[in-house]
Tab-separated table of C-alpha atoms in Angstrom:
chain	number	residue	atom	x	y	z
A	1	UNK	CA	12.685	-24.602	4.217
A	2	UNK	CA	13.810	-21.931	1.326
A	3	UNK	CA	12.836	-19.114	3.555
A	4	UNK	CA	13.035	-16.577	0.764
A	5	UNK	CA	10.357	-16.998	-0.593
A	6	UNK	CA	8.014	-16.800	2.906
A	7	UNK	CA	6.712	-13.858	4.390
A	8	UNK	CA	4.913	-13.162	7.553
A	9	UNK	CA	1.555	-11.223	7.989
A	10	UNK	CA	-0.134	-9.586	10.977
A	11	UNK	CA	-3.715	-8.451	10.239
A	12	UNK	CA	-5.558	-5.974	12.420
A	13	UNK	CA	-8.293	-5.250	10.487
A	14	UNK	CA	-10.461	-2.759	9.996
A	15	UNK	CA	-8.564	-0.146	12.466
A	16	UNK	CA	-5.150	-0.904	11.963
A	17	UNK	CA	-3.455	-1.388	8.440
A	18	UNK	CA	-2.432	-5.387	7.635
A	19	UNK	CA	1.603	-6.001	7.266
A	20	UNK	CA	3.784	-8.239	5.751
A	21	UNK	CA	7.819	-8.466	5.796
A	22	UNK	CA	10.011	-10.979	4.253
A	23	UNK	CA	11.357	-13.612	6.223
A	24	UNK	CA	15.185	-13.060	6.816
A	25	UNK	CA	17.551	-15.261	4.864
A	26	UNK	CA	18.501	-17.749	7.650
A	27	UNK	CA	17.553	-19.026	10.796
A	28	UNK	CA	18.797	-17.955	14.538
A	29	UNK	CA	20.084	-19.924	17.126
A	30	UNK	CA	17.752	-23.315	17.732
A	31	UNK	CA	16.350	-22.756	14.546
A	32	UNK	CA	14.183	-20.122	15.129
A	33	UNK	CA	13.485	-17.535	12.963
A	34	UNK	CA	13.960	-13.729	14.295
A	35	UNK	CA	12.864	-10.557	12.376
A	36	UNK	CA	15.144	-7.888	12.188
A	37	UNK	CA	12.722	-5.773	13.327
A	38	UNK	CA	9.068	-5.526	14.915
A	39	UNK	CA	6.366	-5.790	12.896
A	40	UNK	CA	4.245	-2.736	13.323
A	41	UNK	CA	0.581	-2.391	12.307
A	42	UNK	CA	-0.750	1.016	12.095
A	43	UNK	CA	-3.865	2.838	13.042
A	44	UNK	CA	-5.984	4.120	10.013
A	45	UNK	CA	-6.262	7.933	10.892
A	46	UNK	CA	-8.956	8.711	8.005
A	47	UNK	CA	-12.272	6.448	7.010
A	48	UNK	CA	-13.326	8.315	4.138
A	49	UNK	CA	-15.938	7.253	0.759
A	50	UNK	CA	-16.811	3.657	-0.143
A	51	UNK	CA	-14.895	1.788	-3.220
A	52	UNK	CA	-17.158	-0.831	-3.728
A	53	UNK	CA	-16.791	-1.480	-7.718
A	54	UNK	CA	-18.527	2.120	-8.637
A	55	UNK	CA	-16.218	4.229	-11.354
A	56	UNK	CA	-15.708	7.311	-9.613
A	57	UNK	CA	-12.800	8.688	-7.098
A	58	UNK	CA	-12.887	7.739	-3.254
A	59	UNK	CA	-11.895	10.381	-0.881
A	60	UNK	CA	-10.044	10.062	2.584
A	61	UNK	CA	-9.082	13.693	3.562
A	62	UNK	CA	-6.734	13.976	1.051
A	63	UNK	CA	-5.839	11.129	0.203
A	64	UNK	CA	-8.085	9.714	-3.387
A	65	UNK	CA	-8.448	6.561	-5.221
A	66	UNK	CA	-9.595	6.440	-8.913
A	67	UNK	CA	-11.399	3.827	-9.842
A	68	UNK	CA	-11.713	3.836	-14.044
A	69	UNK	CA	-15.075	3.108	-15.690
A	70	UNK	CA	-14.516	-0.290	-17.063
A	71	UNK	CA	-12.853	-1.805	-14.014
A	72	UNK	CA	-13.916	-4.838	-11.742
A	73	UNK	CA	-12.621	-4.579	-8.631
A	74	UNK	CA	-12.030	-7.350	-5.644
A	75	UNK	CA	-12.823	-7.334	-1.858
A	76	UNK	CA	-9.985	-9.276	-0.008
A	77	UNK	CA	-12.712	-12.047	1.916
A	78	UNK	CA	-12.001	-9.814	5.484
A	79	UNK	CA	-12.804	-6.916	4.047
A	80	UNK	CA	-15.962	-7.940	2.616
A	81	UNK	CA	-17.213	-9.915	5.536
A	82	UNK	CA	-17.025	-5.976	7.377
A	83	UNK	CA	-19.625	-4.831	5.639
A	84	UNK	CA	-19.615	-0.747	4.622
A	85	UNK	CA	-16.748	-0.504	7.078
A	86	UNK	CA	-14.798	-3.038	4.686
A	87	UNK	CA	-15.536	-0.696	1.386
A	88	UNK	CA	-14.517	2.357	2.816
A	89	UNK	CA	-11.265	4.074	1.909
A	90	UNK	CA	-8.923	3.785	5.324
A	91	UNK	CA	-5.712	6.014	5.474
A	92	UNK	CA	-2.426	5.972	7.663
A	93	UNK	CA	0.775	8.098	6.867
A	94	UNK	CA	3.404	6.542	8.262
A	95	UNK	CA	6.614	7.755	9.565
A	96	UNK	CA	9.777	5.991	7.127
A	97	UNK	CA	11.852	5.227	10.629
A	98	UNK	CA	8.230	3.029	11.274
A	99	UNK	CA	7.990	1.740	7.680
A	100	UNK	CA	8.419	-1.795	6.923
A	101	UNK	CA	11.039	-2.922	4.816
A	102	UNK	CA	9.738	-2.587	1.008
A	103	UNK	CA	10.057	1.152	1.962
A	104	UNK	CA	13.912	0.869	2.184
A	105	UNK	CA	14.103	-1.370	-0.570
A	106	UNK	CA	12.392	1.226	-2.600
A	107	UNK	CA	14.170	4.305	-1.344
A	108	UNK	CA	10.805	5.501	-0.065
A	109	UNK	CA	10.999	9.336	1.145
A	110	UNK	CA	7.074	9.141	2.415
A	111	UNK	CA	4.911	6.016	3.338
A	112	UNK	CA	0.866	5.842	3.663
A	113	UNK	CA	-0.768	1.941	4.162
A	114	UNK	CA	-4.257	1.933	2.476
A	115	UNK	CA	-7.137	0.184	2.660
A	116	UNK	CA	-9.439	-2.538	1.944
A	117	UNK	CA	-6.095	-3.839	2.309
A	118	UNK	CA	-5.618	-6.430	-1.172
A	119	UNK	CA	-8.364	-4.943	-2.343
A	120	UNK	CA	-7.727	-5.712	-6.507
A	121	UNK	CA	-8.855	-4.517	-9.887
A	122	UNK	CA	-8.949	-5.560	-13.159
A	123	UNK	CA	-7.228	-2.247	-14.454
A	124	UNK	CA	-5.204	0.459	-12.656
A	125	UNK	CA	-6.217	1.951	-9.884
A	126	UNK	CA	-5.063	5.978	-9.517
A	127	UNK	CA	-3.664	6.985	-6.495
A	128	UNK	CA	-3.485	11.013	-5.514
A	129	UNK	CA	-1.433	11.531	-1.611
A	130	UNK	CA	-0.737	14.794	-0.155
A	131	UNK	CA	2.787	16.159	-1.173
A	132	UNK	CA	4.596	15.965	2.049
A	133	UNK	CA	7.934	15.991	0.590
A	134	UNK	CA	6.967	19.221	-0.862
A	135	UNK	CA	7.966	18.772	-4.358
A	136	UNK	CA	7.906	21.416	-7.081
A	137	UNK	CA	4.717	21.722	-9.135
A	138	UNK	CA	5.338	18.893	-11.842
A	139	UNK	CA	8.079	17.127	-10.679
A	140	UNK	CA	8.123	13.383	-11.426
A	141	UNK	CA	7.579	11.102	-8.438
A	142	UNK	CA	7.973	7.268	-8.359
A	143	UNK	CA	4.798	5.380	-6.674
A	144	UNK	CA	6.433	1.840	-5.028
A	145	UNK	CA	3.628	-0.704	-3.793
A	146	UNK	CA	4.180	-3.519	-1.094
A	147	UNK	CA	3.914	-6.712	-2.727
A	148	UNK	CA	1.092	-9.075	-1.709
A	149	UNK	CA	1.699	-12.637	-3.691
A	150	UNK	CA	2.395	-15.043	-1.441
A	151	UNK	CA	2.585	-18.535	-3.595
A	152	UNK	CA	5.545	-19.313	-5.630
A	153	UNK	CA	7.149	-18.540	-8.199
A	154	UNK	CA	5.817	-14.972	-8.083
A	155	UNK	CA	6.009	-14.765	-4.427
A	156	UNK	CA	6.448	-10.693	-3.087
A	157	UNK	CA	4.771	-10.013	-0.362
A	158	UNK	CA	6.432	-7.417	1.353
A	159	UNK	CA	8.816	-6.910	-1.277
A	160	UNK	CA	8.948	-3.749	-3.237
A	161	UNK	CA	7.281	-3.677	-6.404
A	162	UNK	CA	8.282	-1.610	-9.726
A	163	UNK	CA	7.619	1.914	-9.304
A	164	UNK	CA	4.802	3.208	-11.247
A	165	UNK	CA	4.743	6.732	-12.546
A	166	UNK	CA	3.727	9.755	-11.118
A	167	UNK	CA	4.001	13.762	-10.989
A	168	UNK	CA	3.503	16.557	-8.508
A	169	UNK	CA	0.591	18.371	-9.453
A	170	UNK	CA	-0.019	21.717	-10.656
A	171	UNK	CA	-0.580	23.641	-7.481
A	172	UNK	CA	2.480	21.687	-5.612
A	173	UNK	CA	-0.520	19.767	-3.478
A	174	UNK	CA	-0.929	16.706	-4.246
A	175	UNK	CA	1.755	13.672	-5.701
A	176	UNK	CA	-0.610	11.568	-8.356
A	177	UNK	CA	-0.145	8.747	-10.686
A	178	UNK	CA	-0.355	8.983	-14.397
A	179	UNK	CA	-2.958	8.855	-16.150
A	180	UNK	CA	-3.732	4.985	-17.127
A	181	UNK	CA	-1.136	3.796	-14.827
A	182	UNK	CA	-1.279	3.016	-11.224
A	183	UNK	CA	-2.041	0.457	-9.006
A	184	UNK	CA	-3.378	-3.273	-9.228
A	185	UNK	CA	-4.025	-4.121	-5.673
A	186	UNK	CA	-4.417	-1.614	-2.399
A	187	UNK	CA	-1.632	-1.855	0.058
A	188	UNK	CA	0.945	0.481	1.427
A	189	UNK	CA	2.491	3.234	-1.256
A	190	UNK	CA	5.489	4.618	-0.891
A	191	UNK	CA	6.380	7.652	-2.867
A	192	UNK	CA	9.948	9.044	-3.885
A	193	UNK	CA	11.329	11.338	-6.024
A	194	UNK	CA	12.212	10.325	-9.334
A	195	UNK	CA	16.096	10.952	-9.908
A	196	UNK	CA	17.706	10.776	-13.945
């Protein structure tokens, strides 16, 4: 079995975020397969406005998704089945020494798992997280997304994805993407500074 291109998942929906981390390249004694480390699945800390489709920016304390006018966006099947639960914005900042993997692989310096986890839309969602790493007012900042595709040949999931562009903004408070750039499916963000 190529185990490269496998991934596993643990889902704890709705309170806990859902994971997934690459399969290691080979197998362990008795052909088993051992992570390198647990999996760990962590508790939303902030429920905040619905995204169900509406244009508009969703609010989690202060944590906001903006959803442009002409998008379409995509309930992962759990989600929807939870009803309002399922459409609300859900928030954890997590700790990088608790971080799964894509955060290393993207040189991560802060971590937050969102929710409706795989959650897509048709064009790029913006993403605004508090600036913990306490940038300077403008500074550029990379946003790194957890892969989600789990079929061949584009399989990612858990894998870091290519950074997307972002700045500090003009008070110092916030780290936000672009404008017209951001993300194409909800899952964890990582954010790091961008170096020359």
């Amino acid at each position: 079995m190529p185990l490269a291109i496998y991934s596993v998942l643990a889902h704890a929906r709705p309170d806990h975020a859902t994971v997934y981390v690459p399969m290691p390249s080979a197998v362990g004694e008795g052909d088993v397969v051992t992570l390198a480390e647990p999996m760990r699945v962590p508790r939303y800390t902030l429920t905040g406005d619905l995204v169900d489709g509406d244009a508009g920016v969703a609010r989690a304390g202060e944590v906001a998704l903006t959803v442009p006018a002409d998008a379409r966006v995509e309930l992962d099947l759990e989600d929807f089945k939870l009803g309002e639960l399922g459409r609300r914005l859900r928030v954890a900042e997590v700790p990088l020494e608790l971080a799964p993997p894509f955060a290393r692989e993207g040189r991560a310096q802060a971590v937050w798992a969102l929710a409706p986890f795989a959650m897509t839309s048709t064009r790029p969602l913006g993403v605004r997280l508090p600036n913990t790493l306490r940038l300077p007012a403008g500074s550029p900042v990379d946003f790194v997304a957890m892969g989600g595709e789990i079929l061949p040949p584009a399989s990612n999931a858990g894998r870091a994805l290519a950074a997307v562009a972002g700045r500090v903004s003009a008070d110092g408070a916030s780290v936000e993407t672009d404008p017209g750039v951001g993300v194409s499916q909800l899952t964890w963000i990582a954010v790091r500074a961008r170096t020359p």
